[in-house]
Short mmCIF file of C-alpha atoms and ligand atoms in Angstrom, two decimals:
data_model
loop_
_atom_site.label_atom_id
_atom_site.label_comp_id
_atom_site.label_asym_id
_atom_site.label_seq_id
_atom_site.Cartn_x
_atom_site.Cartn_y
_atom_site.Cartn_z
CA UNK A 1 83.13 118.48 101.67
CA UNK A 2 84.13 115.29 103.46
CA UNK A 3 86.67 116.07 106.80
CA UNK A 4 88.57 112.92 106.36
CA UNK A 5 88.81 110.93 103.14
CA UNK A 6 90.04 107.40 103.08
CA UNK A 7 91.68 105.47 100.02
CA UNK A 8 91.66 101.14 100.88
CA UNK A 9 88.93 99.53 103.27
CA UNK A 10 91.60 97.15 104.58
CA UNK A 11 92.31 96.84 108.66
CA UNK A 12 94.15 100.16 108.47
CA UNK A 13 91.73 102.38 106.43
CA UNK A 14 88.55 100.92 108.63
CA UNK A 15 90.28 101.65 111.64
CA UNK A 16 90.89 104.95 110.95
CA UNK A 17 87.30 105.45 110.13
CA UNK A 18 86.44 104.12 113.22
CA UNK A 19 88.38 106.47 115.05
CA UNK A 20 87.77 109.44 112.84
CA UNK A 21 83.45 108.97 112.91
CA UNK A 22 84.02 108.44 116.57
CA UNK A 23 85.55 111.94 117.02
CA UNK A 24 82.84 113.37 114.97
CA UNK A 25 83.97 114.03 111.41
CA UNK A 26 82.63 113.61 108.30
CA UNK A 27 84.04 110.00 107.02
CA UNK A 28 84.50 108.04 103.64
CA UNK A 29 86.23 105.26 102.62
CA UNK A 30 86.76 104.23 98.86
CA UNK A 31 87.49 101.04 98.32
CA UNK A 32 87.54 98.96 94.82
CA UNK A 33 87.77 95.52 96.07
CA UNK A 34 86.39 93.77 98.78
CA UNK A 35 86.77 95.34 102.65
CA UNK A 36 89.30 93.77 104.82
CA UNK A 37 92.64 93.80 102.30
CA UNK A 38 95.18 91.44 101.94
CA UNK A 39 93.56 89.77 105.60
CA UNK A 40 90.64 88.11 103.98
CA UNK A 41 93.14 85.82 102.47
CA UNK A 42 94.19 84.43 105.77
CA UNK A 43 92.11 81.39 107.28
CA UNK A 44 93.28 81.75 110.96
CA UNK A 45 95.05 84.74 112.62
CA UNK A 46 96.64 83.73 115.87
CA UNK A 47 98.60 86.85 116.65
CA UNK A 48 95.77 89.48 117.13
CA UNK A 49 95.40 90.70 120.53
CA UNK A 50 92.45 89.26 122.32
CA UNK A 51 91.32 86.57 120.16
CA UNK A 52 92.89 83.13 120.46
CA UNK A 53 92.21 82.52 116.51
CA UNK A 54 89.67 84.59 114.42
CA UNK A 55 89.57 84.06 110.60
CA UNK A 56 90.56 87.33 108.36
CA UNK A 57 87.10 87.63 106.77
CA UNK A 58 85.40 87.67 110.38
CA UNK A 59 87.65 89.97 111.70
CA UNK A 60 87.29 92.46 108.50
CA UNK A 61 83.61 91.70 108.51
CA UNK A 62 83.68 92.75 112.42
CA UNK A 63 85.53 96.21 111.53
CA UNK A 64 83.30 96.81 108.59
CA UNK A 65 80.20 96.77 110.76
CA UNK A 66 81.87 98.40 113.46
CA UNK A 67 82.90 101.47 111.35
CA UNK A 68 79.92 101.87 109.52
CA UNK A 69 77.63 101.50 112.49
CA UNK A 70 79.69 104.37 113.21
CA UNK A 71 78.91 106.84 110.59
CA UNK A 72 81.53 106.12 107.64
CA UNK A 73 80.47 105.69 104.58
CA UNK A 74 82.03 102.98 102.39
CA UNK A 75 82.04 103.82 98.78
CA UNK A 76 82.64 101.09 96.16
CA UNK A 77 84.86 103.17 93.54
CA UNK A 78 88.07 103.10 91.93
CA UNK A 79 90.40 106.20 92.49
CA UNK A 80 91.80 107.50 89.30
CA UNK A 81 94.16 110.28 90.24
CA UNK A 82 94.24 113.27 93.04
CA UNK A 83 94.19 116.75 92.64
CA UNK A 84 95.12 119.39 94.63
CA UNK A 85 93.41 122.79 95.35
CA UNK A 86 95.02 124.69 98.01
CA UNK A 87 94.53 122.69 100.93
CA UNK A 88 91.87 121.04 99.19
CA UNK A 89 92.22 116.85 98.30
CA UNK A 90 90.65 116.29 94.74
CA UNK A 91 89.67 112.57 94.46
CA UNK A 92 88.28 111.18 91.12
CA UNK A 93 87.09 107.98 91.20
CA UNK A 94 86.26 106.35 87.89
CA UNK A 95 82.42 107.49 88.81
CA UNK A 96 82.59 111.19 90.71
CA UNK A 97 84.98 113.86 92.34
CA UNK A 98 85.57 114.03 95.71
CA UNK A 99 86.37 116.97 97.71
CA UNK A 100 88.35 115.92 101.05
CA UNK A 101 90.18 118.46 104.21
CA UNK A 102 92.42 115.94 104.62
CA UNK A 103 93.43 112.32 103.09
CA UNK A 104 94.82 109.25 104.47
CA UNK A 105 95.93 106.76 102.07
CA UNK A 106 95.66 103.30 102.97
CA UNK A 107 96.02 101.36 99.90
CA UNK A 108 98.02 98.43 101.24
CA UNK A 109 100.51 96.16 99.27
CA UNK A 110 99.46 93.54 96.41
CA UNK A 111 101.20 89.83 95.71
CA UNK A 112 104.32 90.02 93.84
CA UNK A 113 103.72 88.57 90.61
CA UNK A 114 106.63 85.46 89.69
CA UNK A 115 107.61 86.01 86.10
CA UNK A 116 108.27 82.95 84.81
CA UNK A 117 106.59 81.38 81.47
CA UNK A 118 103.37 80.21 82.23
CA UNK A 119 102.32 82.35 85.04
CA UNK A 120 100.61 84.81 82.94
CA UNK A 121 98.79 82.48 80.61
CA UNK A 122 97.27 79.81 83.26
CA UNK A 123 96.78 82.76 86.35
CA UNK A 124 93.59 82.20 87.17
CA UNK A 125 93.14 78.43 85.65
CA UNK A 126 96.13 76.70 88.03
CA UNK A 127 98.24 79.21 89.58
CA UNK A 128 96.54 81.17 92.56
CA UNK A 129 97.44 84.12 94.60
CA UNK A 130 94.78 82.62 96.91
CA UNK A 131 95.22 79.52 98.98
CA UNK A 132 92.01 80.70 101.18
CA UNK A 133 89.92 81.38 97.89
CA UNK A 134 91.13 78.69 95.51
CA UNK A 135 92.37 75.78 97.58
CA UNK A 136 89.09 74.20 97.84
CA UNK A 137 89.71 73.38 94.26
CA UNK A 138 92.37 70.75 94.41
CA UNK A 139 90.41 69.24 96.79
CA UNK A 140 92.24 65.59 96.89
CA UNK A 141 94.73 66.71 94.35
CA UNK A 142 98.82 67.72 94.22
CA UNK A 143 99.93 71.63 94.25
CA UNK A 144 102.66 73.38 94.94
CA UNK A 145 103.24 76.45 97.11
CA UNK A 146 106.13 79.42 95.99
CA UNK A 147 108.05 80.99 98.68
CA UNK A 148 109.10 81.00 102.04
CA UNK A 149 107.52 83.53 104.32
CA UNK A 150 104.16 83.50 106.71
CA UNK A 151 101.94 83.78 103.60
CA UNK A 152 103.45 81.10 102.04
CA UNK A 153 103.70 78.31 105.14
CA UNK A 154 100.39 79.48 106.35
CA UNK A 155 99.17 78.85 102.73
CA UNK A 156 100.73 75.62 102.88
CA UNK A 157 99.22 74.59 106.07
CA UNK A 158 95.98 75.47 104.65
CA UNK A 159 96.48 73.30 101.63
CA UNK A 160 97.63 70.31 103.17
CA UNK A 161 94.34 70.19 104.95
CA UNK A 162 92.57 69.80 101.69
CA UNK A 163 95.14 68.15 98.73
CA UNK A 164 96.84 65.19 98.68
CA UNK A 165 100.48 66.34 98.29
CA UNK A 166 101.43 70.00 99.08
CA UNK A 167 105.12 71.05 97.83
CA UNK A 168 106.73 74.02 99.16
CA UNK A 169 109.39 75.53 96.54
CA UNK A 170 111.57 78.00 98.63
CA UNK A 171 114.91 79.40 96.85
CA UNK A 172 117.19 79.54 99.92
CA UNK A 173 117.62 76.94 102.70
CA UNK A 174 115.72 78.32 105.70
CA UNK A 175 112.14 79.71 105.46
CA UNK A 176 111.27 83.16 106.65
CA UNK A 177 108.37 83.02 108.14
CA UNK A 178 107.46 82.57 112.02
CA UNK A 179 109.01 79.24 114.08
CA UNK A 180 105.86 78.38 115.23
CA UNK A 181 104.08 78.02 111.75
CA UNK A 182 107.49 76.16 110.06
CA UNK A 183 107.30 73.94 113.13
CA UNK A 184 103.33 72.95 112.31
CA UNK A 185 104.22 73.24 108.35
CA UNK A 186 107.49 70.34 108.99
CA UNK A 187 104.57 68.23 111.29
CA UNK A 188 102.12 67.55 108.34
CA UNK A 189 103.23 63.93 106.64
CA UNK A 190 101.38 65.48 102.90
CA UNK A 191 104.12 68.19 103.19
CA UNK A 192 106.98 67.83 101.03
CA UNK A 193 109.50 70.58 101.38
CA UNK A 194 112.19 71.69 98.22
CA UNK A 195 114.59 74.55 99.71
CA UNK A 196 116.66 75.60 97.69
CA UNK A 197 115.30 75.46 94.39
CA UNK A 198 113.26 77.96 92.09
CA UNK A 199 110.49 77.78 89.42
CA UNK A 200 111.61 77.66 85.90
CA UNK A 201 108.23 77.46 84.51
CA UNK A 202 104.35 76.56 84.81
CA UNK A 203 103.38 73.45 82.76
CA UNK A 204 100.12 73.38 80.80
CA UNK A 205 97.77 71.53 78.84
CA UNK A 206 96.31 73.18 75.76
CA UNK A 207 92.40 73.15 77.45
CA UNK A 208 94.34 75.92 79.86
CA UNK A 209 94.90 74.07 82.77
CA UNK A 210 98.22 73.61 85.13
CA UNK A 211 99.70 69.96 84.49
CA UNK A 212 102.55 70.47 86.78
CA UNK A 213 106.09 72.64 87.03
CA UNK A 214 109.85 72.44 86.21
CA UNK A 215 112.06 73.57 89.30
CA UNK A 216 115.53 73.88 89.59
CA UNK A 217 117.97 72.99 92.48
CA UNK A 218 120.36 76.97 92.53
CA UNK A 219 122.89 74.56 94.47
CA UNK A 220 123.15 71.76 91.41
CA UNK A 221 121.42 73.58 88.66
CA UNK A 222 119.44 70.27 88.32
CA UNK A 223 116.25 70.62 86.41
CA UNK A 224 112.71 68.51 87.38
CA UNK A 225 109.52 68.43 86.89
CA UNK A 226 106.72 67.87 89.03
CA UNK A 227 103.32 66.53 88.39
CA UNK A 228 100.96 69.45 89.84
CA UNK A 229 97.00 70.60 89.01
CA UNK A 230 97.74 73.90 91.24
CA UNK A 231 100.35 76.26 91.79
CA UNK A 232 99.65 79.06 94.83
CA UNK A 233 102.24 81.91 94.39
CA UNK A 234 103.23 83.42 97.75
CA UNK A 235 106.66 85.54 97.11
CA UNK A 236 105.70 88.80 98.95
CA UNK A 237 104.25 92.06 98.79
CA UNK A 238 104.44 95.28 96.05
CA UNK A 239 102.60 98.44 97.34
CA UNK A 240 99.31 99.89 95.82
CA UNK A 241 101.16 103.55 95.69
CA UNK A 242 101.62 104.06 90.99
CA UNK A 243 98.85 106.84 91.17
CA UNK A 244 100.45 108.67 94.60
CA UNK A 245 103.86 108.82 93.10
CA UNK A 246 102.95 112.42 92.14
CA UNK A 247 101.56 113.30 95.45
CA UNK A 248 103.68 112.23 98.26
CA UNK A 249 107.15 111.11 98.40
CA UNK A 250 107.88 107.29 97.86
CA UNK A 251 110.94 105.39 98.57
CA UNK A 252 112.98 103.35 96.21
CA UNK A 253 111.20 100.40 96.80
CA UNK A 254 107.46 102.25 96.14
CA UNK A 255 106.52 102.58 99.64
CA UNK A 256 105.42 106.08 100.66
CA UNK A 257 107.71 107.92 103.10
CA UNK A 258 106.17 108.36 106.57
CA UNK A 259 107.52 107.60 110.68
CA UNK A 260 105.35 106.63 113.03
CA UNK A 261 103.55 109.42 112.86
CA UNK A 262 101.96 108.28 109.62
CA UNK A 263 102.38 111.76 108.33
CA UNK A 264 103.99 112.10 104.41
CA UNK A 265 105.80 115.20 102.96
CA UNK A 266 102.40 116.72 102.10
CA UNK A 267 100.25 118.50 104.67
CA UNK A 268 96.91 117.06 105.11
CA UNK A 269 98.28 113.69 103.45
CA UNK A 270 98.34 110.63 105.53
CA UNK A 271 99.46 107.30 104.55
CA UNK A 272 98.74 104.31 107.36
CA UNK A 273 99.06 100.54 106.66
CA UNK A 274 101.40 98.05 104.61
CA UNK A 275 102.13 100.61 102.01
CA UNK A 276 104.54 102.84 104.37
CA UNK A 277 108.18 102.85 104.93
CA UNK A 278 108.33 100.51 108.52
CA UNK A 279 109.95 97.62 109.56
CA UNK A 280 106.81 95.87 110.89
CA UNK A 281 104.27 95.14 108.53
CA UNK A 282 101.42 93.24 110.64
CA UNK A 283 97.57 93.27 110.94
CA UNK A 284 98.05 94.98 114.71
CA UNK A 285 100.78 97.65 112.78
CA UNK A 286 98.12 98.13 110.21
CA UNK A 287 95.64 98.60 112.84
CA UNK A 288 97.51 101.10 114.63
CA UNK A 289 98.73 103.23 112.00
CA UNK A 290 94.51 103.76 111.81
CA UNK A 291 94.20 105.49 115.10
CA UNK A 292 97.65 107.18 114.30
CA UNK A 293 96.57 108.53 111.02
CA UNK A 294 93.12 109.81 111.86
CA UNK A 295 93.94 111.49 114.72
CA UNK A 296 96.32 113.03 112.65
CA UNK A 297 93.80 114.17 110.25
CA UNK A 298 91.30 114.93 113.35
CA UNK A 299 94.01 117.09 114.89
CA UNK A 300 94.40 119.31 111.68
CA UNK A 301 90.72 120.38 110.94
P1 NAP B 401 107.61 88.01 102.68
O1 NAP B 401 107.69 87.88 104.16
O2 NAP B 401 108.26 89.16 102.00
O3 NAP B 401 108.19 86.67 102.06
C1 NAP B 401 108.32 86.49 100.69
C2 NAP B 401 108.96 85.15 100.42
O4 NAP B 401 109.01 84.92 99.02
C3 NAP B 401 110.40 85.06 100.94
O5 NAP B 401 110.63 83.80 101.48
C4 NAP B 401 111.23 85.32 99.69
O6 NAP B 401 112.44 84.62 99.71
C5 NAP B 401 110.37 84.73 98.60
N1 NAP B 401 110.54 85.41 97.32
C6 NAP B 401 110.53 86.77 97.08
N2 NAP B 401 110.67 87.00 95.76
C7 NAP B 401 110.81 85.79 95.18
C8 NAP B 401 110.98 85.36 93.83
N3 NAP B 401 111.04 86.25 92.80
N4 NAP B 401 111.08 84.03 93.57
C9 NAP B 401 111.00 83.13 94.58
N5 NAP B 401 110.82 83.47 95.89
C10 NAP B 401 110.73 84.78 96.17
O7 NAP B 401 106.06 88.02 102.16
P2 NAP B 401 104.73 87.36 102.77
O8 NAP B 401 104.97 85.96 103.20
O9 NAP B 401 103.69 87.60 101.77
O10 NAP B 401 104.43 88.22 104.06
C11 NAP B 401 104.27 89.62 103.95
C12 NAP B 401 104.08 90.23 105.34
O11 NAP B 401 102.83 89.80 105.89
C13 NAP B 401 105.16 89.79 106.30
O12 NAP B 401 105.46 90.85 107.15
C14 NAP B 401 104.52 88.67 107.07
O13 NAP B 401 105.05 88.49 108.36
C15 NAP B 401 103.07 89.16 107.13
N6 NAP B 401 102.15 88.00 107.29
C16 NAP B 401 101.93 87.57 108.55
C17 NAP B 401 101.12 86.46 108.77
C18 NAP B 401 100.91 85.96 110.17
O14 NAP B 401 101.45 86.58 111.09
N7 NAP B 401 100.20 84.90 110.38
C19 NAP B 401 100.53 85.79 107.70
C20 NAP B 401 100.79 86.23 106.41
C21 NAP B 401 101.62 87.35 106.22
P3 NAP B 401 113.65 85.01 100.71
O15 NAP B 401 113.24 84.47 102.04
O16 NAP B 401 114.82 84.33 100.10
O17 NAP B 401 113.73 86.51 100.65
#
């Protein structure tokens, strides 16, 4: 019987192992993908306390070590579903069953997907969800970011260091994302900015690869096309919550319903991270809602 079970190694789920090993429970993580979350896609984080700029794979790599030095265990498994039994949490993974005091669920948020022609059919062979993991790529070549908040101008940023042009497609006139990375975005001369205007569709070549994309001004309806190898979608966030919908109560939007106290409508269920209901969804947020969470779960066994 584990004391506190973990679903997501990303910032929130590691720090809540942290805390929970540290107070002498019985910790284990599942995670499917890599360890860190959504961070490892980030090349430079300037807004976590006490480091002037650490990249999001050192950071996760730091918390990894630092909770499994520890005493959690990270297990490498896909959850399936979740049983209950009495106060008992059933996990199934695709390999074993799990049997868990309490839960926290930190599952995190994925990229929203665009849904437009093309996307589906050259994912993976010209459009990225991944500036960090595919922009070394286009090395020298033209791409295009989608969207307008800190994913995509930090995405951009990144880009612009490696391709020759880099346009930014945002559908309203004013971007979303923080002043200080639209002012260092509007600096770079390869940076060519189209607000207002949308993708229509992803152009291809029959050998499967991205040969540019048609936009379209919302203001004028105007139509053009644009001579791209690589288009990075960056349009926000869905939450990882489909196989908790049974569980624990989610809000309209699919995030599960929880205050500050990280706690959901189920006793024994905690949910910490990006895939709350909150208003601030940030690596320190994330980080907090850890601590919150497991001694939460601590506090209850
Ligand atoms: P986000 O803040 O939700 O921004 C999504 C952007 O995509 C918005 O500009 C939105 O346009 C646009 N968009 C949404 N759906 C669209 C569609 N169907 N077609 C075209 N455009 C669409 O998402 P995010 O940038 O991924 O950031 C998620 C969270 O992580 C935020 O809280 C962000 O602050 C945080 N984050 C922080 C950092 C950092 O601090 N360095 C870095 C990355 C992410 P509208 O503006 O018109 O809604």
């Amino acid at each position: 019987m584990i004391d506190v079970m973990i679903i997501g190694a990303g910032i929130a789920g590691l720090t809540a192992a942290v805390y929970a090993t540290r107070a002498g429970k019985s910790v284990a993580v599942v995670e499917e993908n890599v360890y860190g979350g959504q961070i490892v896609n980030t090349p430079e984080i300037e807004n976590y306390p006490g480091y002037l700029a650490i990249s999001g794979v050192e950071l996760s790599q730091n918390l990894y070590d630092q909770a499994t030095k520890a005493g959690a265990q990270v297990l490498f498994e896909t959850v399936v579903s979740i049983e209950l039994d009495g106060e008992i949490k059933l996990i199934k993974t695709k390999q074993n069953t799990y049997e868990a005091r309490t839960l926290i669920i930190a599952t995190g948020v994925k990229r929203r997907l665009l849904d437009k022609p093309g996307e589906a059919e050259f994912s993976g062979k010209g459009v990225s969800y991944c500036a960090t993991c595919d922009g070394a790529f286009y090395k020298g070549r033209d791409v295009a970011v989608v969207g307008g908040g800190n994913t995509a101008v930090d995405d951009a940023i990144y880009l612009s260091n490696i391709c020759r042009t880099v346009y930014v497609i945002h559908r309203r006139d004013q971007f979303r994302a923080d002043q200080v990375l639209i002012d260092k975005l509007q600096a770079r001369e390869n940076v060519k900015i189209l607000y207002d205007h949308v993708v229509e569709r992803i152009d291809g070549e029959s050998a499967g690869t991205v040969s540019g994309l048609t936009v379209q001004n919302v203001k004028t309806q105007e139509s053009a096309a644009l001579s791209v190898s690589g288009v990075f979608v960056a349009i926000g966030l869905q939450p990882n919550n489909q196989i908790f919908e049974h569980l624990v109560e989610l809000d309209e939007n699919g995030y599960i319903k929880a205050g500050e106290d990280c706690r959901t409508n189920m006793p024994g269920i905690f949910v910490a991270g990006d895939n709350r209901t909150k208003d601030v969804r940030q690596l320190i947020t994330a980080a907090a809602d850890g601590c919150v969470s497991a001694v939460g779960a601590v506090g209850m066994l």
